[in-house]
CSV table of C-alpha atoms in Angstrom, one decimal:
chain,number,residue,atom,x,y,z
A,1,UNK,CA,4.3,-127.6,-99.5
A,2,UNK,CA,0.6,-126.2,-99.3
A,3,UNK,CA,-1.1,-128.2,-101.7
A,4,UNK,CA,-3.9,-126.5,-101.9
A,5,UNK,CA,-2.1,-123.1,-103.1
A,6,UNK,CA,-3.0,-121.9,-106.3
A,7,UNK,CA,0.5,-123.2,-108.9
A,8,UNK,CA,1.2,-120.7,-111.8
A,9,UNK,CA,1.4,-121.7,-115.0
A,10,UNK,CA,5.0,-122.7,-116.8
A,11,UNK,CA,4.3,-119.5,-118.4
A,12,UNK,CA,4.3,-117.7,-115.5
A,13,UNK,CA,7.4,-119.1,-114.3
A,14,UNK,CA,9.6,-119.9,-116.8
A,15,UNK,CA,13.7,-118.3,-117.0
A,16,UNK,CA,14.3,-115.7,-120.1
A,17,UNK,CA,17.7,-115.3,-120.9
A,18,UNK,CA,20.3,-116.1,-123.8
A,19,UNK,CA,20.1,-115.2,-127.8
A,20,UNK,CA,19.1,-117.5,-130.1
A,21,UNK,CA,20.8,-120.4,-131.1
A,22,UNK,CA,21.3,-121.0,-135.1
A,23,UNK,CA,23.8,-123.1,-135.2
A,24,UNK,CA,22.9,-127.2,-135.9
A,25,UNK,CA,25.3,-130.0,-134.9
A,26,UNK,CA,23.6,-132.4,-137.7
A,27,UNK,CA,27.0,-134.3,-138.2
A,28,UNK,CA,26.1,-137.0,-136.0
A,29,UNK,CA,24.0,-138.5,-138.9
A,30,UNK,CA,26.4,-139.3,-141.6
A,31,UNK,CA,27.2,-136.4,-144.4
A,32,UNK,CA,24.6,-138.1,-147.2
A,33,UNK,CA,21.9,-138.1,-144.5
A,34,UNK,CA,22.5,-134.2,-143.4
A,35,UNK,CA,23.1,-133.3,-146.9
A,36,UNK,CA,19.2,-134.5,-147.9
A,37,UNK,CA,18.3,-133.2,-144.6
A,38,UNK,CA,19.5,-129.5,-144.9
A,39,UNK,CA,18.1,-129.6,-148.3
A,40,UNK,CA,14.6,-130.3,-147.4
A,41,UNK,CA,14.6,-128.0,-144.4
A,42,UNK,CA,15.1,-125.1,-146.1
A,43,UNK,CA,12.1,-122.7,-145.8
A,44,UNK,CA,9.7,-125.4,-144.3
A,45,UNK,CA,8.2,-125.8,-140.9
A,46,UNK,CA,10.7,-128.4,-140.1
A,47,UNK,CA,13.4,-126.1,-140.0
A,48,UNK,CA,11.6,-125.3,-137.3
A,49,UNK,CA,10.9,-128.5,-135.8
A,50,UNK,CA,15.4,-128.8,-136.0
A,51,UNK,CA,15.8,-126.0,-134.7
A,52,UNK,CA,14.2,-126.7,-131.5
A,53,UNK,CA,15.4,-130.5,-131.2
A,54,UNK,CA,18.8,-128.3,-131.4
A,55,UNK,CA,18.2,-126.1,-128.5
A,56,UNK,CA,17.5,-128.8,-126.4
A,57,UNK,CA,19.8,-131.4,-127.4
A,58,UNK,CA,22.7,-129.0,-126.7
A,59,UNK,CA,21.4,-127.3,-123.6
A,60,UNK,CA,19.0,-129.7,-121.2
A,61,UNK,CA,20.1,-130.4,-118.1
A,62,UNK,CA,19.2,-134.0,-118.4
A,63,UNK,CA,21.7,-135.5,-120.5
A,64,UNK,CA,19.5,-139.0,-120.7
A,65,UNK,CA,16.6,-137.0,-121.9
A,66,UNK,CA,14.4,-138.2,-119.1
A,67,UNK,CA,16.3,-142.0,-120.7
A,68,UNK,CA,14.6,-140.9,-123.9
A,69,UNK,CA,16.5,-141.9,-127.3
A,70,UNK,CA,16.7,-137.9,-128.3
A,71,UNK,CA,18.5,-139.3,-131.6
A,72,UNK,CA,16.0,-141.5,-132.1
A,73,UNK,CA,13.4,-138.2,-131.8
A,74,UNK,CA,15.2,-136.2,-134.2
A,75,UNK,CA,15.0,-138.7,-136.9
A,76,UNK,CA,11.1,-139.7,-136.1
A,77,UNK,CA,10.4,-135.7,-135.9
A,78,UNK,CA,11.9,-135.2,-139.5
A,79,UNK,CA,10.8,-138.1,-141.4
A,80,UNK,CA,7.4,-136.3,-141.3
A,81,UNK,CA,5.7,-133.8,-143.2
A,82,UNK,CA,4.2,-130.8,-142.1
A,83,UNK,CA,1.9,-128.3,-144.0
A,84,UNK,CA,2.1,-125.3,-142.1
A,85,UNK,CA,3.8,-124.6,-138.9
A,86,UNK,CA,1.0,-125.0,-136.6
A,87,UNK,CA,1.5,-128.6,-137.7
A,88,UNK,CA,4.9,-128.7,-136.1
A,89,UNK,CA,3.8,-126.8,-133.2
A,90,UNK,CA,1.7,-130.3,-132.2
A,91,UNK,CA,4.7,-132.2,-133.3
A,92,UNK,CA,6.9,-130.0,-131.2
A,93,UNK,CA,4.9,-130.2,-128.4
A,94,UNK,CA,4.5,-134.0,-128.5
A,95,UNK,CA,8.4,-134.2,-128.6
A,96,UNK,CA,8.9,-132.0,-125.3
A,97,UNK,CA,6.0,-133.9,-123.1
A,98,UNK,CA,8.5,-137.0,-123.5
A,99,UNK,CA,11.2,-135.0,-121.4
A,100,UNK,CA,8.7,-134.8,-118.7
A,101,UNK,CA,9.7,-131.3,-117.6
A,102,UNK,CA,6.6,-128.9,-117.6
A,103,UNK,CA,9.1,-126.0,-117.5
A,104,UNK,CA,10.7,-127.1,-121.2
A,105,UNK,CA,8.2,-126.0,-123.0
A,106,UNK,CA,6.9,-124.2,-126.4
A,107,UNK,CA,5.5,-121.1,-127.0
A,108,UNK,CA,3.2,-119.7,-130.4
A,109,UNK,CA,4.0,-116.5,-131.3
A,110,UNK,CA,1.8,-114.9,-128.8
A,111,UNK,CA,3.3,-116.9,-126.1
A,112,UNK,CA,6.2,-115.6,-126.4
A,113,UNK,CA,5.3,-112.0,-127.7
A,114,UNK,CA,3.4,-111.8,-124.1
A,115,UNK,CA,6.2,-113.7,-121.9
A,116,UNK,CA,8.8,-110.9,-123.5
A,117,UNK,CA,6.9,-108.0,-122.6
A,118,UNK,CA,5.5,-109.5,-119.0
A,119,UNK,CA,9.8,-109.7,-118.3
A,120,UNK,CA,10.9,-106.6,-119.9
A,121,UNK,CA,9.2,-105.0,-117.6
A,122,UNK,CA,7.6,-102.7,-120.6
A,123,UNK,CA,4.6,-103.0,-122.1
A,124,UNK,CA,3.2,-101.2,-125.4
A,125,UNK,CA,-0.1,-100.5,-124.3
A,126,UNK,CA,-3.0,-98.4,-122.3
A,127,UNK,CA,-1.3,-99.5,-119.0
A,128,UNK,CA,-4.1,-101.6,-117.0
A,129,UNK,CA,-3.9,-105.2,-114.7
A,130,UNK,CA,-7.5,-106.5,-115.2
A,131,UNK,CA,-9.7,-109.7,-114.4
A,132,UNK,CA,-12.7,-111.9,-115.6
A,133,UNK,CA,-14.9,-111.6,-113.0
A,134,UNK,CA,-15.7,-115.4,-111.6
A,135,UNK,CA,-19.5,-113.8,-110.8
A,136,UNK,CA,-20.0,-111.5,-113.7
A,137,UNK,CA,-17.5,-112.8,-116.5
A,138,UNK,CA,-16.5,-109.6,-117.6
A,139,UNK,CA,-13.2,-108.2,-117.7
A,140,UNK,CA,-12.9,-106.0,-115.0
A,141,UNK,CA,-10.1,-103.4,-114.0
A,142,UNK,CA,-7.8,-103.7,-111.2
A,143,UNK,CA,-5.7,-101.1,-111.7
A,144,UNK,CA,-4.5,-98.1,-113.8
A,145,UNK,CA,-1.1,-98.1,-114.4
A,146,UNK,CA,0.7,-95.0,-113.2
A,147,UNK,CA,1.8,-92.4,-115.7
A,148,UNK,CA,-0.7,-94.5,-117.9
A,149,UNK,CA,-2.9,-93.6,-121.1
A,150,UNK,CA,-5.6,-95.5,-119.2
A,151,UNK,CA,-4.9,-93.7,-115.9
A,152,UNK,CA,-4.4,-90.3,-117.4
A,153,UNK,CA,-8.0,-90.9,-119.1
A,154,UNK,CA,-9.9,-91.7,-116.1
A,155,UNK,CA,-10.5,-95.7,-116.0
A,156,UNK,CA,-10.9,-97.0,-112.4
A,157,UNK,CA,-10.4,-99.7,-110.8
A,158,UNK,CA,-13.4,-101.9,-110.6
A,159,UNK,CA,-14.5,-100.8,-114.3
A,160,UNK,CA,-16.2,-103.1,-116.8
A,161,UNK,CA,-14.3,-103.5,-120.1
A,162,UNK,CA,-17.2,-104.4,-122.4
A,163,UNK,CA,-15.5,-104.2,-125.5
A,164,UNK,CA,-12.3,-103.5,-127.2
A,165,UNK,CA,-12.3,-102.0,-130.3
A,166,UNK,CA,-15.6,-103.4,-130.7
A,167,UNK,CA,-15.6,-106.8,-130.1
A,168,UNK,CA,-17.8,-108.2,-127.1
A,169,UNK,CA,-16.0,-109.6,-123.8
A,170,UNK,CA,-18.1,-111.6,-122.4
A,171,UNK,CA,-16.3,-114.5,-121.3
A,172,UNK,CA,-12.8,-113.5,-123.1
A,173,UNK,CA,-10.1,-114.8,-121.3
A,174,UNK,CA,-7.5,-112.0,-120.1
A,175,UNK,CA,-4.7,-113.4,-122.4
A,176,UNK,CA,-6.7,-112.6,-125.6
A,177,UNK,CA,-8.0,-109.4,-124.4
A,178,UNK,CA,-4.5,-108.3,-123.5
A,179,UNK,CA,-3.6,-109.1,-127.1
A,180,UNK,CA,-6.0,-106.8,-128.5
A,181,UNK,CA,-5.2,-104.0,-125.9
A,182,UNK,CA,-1.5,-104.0,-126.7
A,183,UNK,CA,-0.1,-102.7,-129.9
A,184,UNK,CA,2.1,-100.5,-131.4
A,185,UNK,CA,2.8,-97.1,-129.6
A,186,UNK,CA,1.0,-94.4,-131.0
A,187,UNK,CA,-1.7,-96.1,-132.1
A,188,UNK,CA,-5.8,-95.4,-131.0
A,189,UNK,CA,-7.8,-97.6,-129.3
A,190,UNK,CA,-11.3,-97.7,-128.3
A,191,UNK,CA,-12.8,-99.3,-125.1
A,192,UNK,CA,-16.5,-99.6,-124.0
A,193,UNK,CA,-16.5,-99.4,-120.4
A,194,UNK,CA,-19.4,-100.1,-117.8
A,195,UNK,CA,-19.2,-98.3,-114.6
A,196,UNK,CA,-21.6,-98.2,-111.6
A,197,UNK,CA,-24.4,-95.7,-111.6
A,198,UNK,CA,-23.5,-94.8,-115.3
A,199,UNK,CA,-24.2,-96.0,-118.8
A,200,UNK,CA,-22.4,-97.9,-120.7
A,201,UNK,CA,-20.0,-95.6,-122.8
A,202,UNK,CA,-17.0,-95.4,-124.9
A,203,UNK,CA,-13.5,-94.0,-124.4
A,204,UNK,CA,-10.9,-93.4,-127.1
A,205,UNK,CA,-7.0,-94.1,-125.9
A,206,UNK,CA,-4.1,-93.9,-127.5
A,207,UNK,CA,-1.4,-96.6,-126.9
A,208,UNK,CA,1.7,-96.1,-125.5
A,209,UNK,CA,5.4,-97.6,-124.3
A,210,UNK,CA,4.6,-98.0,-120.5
A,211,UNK,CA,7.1,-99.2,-117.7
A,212,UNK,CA,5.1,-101.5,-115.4
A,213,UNK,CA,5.6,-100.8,-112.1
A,214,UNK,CA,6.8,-104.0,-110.1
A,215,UNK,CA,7.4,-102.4,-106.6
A,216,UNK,CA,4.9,-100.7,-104.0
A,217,UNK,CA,6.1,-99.2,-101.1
A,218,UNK,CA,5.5,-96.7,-98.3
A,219,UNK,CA,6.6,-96.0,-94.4
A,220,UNK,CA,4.3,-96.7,-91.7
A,221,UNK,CA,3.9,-96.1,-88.4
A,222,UNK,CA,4.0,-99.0,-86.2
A,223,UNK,CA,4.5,-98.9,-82.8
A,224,UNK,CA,7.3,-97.1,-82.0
A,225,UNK,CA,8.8,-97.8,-85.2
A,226,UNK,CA,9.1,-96.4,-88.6
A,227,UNK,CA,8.3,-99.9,-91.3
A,228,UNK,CA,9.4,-99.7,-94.9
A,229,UNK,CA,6.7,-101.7,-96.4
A,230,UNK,CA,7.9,-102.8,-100.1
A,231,UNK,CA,5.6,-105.6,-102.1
A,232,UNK,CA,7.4,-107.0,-105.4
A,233,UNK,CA,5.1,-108.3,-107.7
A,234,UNK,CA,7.8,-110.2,-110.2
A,235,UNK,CA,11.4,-110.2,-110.9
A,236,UNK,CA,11.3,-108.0,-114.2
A,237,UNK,CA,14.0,-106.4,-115.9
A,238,UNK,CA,13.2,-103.3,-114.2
A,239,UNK,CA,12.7,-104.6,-110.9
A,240,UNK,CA,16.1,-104.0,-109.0
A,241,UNK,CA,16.2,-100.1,-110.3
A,242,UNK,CA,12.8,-99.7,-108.8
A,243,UNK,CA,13.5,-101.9,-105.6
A,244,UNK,CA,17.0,-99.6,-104.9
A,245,UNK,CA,14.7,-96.8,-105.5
A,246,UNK,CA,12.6,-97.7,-103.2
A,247,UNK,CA,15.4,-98.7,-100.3
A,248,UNK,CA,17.2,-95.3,-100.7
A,249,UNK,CA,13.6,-93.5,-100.3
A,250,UNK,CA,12.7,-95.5,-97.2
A,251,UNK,CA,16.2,-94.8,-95.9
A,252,UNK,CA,15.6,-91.3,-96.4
A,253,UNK,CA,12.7,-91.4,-94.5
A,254,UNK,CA,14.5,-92.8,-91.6
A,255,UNK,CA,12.6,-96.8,-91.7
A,256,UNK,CA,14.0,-98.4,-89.0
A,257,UNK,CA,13.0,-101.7,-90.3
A,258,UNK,CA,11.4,-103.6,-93.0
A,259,UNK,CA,8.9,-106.2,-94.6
A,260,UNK,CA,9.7,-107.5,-98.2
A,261,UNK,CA,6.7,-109.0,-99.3
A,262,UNK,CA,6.4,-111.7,-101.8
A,263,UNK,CA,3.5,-113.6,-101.8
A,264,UNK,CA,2.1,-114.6,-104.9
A,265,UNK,CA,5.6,-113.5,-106.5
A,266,UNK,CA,6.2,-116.1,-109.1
A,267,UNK,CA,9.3,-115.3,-110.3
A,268,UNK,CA,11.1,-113.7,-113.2
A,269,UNK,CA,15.0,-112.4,-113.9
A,270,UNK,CA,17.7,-114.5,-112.6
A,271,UNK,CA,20.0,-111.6,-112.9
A,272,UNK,CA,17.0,-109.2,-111.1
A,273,UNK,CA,16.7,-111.6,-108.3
A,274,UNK,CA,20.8,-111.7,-107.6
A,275,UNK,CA,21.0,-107.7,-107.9
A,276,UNK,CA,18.0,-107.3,-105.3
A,277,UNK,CA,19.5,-109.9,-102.8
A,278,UNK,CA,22.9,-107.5,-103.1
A,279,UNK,CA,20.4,-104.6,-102.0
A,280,UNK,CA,20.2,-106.6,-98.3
A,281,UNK,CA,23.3,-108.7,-98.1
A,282,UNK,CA,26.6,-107.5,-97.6
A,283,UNK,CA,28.8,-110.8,-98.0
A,284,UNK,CA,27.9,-114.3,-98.3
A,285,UNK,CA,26.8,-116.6,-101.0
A,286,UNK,CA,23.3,-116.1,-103.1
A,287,UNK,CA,23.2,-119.1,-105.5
A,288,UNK,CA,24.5,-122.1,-106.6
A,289,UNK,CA,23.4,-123.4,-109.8
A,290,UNK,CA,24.7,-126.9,-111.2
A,291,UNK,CA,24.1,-127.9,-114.9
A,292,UNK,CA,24.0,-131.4,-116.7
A,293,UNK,CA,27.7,-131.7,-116.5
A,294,UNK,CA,27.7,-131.2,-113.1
A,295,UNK,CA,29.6,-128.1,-113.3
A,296,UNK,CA,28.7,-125.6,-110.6
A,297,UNK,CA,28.6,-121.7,-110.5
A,298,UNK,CA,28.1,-120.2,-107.4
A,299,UNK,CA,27.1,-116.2,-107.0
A,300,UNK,CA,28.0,-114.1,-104.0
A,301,UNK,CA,27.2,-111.1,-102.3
A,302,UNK,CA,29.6,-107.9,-103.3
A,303,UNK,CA,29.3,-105.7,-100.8
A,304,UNK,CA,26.6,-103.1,-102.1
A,305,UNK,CA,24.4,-103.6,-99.7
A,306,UNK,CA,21.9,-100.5,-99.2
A,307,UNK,CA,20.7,-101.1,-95.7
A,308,UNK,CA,21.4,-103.0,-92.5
A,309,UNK,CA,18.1,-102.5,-90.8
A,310,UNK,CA,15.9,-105.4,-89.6
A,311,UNK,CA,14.3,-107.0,-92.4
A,312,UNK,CA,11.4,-109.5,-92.3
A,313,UNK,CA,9.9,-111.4,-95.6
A,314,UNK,CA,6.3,-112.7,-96.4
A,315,UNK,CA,5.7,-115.6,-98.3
A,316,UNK,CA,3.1,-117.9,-99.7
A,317,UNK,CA,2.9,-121.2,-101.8
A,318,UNK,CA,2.5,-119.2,-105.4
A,319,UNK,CA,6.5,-117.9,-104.1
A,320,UNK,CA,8.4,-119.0,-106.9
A,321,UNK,CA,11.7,-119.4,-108.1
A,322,UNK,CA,13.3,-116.2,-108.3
A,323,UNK,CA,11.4,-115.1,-104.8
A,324,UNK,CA,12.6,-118.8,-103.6
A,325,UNK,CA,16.8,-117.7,-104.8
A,326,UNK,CA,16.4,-114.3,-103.0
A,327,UNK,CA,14.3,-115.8,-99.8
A,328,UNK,CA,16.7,-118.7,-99.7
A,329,UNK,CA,20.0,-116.6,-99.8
A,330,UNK,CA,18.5,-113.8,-97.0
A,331,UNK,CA,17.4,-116.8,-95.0
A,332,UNK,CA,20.2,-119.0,-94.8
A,333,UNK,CA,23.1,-115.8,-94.3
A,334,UNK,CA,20.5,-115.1,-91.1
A,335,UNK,CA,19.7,-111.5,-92.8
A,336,UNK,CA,15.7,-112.0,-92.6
A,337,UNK,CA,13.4,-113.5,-90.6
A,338,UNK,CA,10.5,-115.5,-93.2
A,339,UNK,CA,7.3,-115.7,-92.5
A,340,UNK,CA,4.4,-117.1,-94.0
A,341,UNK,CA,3.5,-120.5,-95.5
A,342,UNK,CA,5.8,-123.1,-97.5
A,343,UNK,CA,7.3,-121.2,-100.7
A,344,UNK,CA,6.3,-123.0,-104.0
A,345,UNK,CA,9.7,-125.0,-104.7
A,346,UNK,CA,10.8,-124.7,-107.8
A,347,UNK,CA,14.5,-124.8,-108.4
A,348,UNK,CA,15.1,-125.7,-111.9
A,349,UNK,CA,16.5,-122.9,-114.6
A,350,UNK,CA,15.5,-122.2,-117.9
A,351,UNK,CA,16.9,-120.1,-120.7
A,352,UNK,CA,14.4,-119.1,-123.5
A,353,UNK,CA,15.5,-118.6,-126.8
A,354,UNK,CA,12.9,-116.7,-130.1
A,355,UNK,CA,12.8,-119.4,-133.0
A,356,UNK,CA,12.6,-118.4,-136.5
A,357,UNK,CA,8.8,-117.6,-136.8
A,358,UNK,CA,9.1,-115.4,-133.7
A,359,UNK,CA,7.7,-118.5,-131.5
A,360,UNK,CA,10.0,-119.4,-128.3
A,361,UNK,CA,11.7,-121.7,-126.7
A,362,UNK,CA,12.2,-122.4,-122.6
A,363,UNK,CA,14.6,-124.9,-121.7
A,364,UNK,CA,16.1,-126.1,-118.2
A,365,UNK,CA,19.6,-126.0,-118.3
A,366,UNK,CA,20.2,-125.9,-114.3
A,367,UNK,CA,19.2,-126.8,-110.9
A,368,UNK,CA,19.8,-124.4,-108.2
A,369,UNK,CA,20.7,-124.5,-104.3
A,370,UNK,CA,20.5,-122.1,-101.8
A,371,UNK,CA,24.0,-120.8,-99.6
A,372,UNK,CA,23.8,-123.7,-97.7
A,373,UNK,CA,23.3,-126.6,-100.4
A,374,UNK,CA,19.3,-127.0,-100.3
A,375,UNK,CA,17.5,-128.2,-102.4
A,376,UNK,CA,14.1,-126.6,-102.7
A,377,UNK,CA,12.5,-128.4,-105.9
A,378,UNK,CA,9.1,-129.9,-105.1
A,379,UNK,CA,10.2,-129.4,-101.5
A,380,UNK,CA,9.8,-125.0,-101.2
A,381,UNK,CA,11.3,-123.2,-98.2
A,382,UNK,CA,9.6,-123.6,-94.8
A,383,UNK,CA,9.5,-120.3,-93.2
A,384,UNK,CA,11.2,-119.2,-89.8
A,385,UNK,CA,7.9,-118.5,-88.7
A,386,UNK,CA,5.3,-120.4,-90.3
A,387,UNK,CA,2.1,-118.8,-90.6
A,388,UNK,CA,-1.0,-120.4,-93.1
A,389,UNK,CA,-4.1,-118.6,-94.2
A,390,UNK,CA,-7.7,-120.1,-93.1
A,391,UNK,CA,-10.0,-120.2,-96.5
A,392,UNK,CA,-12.0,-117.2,-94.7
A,393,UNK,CA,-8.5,-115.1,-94.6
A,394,UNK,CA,-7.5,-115.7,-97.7
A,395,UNK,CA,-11.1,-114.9,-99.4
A,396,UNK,CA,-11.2,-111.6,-97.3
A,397,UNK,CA,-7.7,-110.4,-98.4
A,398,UNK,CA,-8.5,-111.6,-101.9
A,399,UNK,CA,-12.2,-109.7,-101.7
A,400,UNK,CA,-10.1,-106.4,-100.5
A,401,UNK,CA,-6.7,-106.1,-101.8
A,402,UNK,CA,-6.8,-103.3,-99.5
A,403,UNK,CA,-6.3,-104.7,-96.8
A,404,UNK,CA,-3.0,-106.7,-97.8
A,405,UNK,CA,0.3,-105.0,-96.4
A,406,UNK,CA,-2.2,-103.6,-93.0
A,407,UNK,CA,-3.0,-105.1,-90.0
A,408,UNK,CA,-5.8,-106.8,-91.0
A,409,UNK,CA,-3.5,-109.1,-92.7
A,410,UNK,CA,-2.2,-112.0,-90.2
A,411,UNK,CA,1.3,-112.6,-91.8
A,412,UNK,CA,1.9,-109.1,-92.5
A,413,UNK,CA,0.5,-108.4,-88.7
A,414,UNK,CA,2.9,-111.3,-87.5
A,415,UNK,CA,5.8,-109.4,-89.5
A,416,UNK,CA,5.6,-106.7,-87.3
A,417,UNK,CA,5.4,-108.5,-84.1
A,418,UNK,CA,8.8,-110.4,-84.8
A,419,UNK,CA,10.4,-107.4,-85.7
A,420,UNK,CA,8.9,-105.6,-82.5
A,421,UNK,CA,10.4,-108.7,-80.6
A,422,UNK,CA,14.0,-108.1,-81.9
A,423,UNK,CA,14.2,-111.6,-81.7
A,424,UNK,CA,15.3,-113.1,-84.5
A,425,UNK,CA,18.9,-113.1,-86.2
A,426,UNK,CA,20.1,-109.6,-87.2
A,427,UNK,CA,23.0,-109.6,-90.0
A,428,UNK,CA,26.5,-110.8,-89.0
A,429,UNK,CA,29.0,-108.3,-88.1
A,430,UNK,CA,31.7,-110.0,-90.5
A,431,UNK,CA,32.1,-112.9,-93.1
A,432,UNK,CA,34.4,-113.7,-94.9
A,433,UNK,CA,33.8,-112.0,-98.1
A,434,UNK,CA,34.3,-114.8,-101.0
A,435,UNK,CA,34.8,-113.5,-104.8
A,436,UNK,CA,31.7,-112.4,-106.6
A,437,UNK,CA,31.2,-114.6,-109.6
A,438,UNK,CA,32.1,-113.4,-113.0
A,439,UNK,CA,28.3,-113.2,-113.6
A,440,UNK,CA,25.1,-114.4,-113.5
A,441,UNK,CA,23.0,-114.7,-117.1
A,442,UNK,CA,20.4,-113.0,-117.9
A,443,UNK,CA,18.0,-115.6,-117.6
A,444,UNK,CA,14.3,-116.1,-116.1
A,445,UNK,CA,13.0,-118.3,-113.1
């Protein structure tokens, strides 16, 4: 895969899915030994500490722990004291590295409060995506959200977020600043903004319950044919509503053909990601996903699809997981021509789970193949048509985000030639049409 593409972070790209898990399966120690045990994890940190040896004990797909004594773990892990529960945070964190999975992995309560809300699709908030400027180091705006307090108060894109509730910026990394900017709905917040050719000056919002829109589209004119552009940012848990909304509009509009973008798409909602692929594939399998028993589960199409039209998909190396299950499944049924560079490659599942102090969890619990038995992990998809950046392309689509989705964007531009060309597969007339399975979790790539 492109090494030099920019790799998200296991935040970024880790699987939500499943409740919490209370239960503990201490028997394994001898009655005497749980008895003390129990006692002394009442109300502590290391009820913590047990509680996340649990998760994983019961539900990693490795079953030799990476040929780790995970007993062994348990018992060094509790024979220790801690005096608060960033303590066992460290100790946590220690135990986890041993697995040598950077998707298993712990989250503080801010972690997780921000991974929750980035897959829910909702955020409470004023309803910007923002920056730090590499140049300037300020926080700078991308975008107002639509139907946004920040939008319906005038911020712009390319503003400069000086301070937030008054408390300098310089330098603040966009994680901490968006945990100042979110809140509870209903509650006021004050920016100081910089804007060109203005002074610096102050603007009261008031926060709000805002559903993040995942999905851009519109109809162009290309040629002599009518393109349904959509871009997917992630697999959220309101991406499929707003991708069949999208479809049905472009349908209405009479699109003849279409470009499903996403690059720099690193994932999200297993479930999301199965619905969506439903949205272009009338029969044929979607996933397979094996877990540490070697049991297998394998998810079809159903029949639902919304068009039959041409499609072609753009992807890059930060394509991840959840783009790789829906590329993979369009891409091996012959439903889309991909274009682009080598997808990201990760294939590995994760549920996440909220601990006791509201802190989380992600574990693997499967690997995934595509239709035909693939395996993409470290490996990625290699495009139909494979298509890498220069340095100079990539800094002048990064420089003008306006100019991704047009023309002036080689894959996108390459897109539209192979569609032109009418050479590539177009969806089969019949398959055989296997059972759907009884249902993918809800759980996060």
């Amino acid at each position: 895969m492109n090494q030099s593409a920019k790799r998200y972070s296991p935040l970024q790209v880790v699987l939500i899915g499943g409740a919490i898990a209370t239960t503990a399966t201490v028997s394994v120690f001898g009655s005497a030994w749980t008895r003390c045990v129990l006692a002394a994890l009442q109300d502590s940190p290391k009820s913590l500490v047990d509680q996340v040896w649990q998760l994983v004990n019961r539900e990693y797909v490795d079953g030799s722990f990476n040929q780790q004594d995970w007993l062994a773990t348990r018992q060094s892990l509790l024979s220790k004291e801690y005096s608060s529960n960033e303590q066992a945070y460290v100790a946590i964190r220690e135990a986890l590295q041993k697995l040598g999975d950077p998707y298993t992995r712990f989250m503080d309560p801010q972690q997780y409060q921000n991974l929750t809300s980035q897959t829910s699709g909702e955020v409470s908030g004023i309803g910007i995506r923002m920056e730090l400027n590499e140049q300037s180091k300020r926080l700078t705006v991308l975008e107002a959200i639509e139907n946004s307090p920040a939008l319906k108060a005038g911020i712009k894109a390319g503003d400069e977020i000086l301070a937030i509730d008054g408390k300098p910026t310089q330098k603040m990394p966009v994680e901490e600043a968006s945990g100042l900017i979110r809140g509870k709905p209903g509650t006021p917040i004050t920016l100081q903004l910089g804007r060109r050719g203005q002074s610096a000056f102050d603007l009261k919002l008031t926060r709000a319950t805002i559903e993040v829109p995942t999905v851009r589209y519109d109809l162009r004119q290309e040629g002599n044919r009518r393109v349904g552009y959509i871009r997917l940012r992630e697999f959220s848990g309101h991406a499929s509503d707003q991708m069949r909304r999208a479809i049905r509009d472009l349908n209405n509009q009479q699109a003849d053909a279409f470009v499903l973008d996403l690059r720099g798409n690193p994932g999200g909602l297993l479930n999301s990601s199965i619905e969506i692929a439903r949205m272009w594939l009338d029969n044929g399998g979607i996933v397979r996903t094996v877990n540490r028993t070697g049991g297998s589960e394998v998810t079809n199409a159903n029949r639902t699809a919304l068009t039959q039209r041409p499609l072609a998909i753009l992807v890059d190396g930060n394509s991840a997981s959840a783009s790789e299950i829906l590329t993979g499944a369009l891409k091996d049924n012959n439903r889309a021509v991909v274009i682009g560079s080598q997808t990201f490659g990760k294939a590995m599942v994760q549920s996440v789970h909220e601990l006791g102090d509201g802190s989380g969890l992600a574990v693997t619990i499967a690997h995934y193949y595509t239709p035909k038995g693939t395996d993409i992990n470290k490996k990625g998809i290699v495009p139909d048509i494979k298509l890498d950046l220069t340095v100079a392309q990539e800094r002048q689509l990064a420089s003008n985000p306006n100019l991704v989705g047009t023309r002036n964007d080689p894959q996108y531009a390459r897109a539209i030639a192979a569609l032109s060309s009418n050479n590539f597969a177009q969806p089969p007339a019949s398959q055989t049409n296997q059972p759907v399975s009884s249902g993918a979790r809800d759980l996060r790539f």
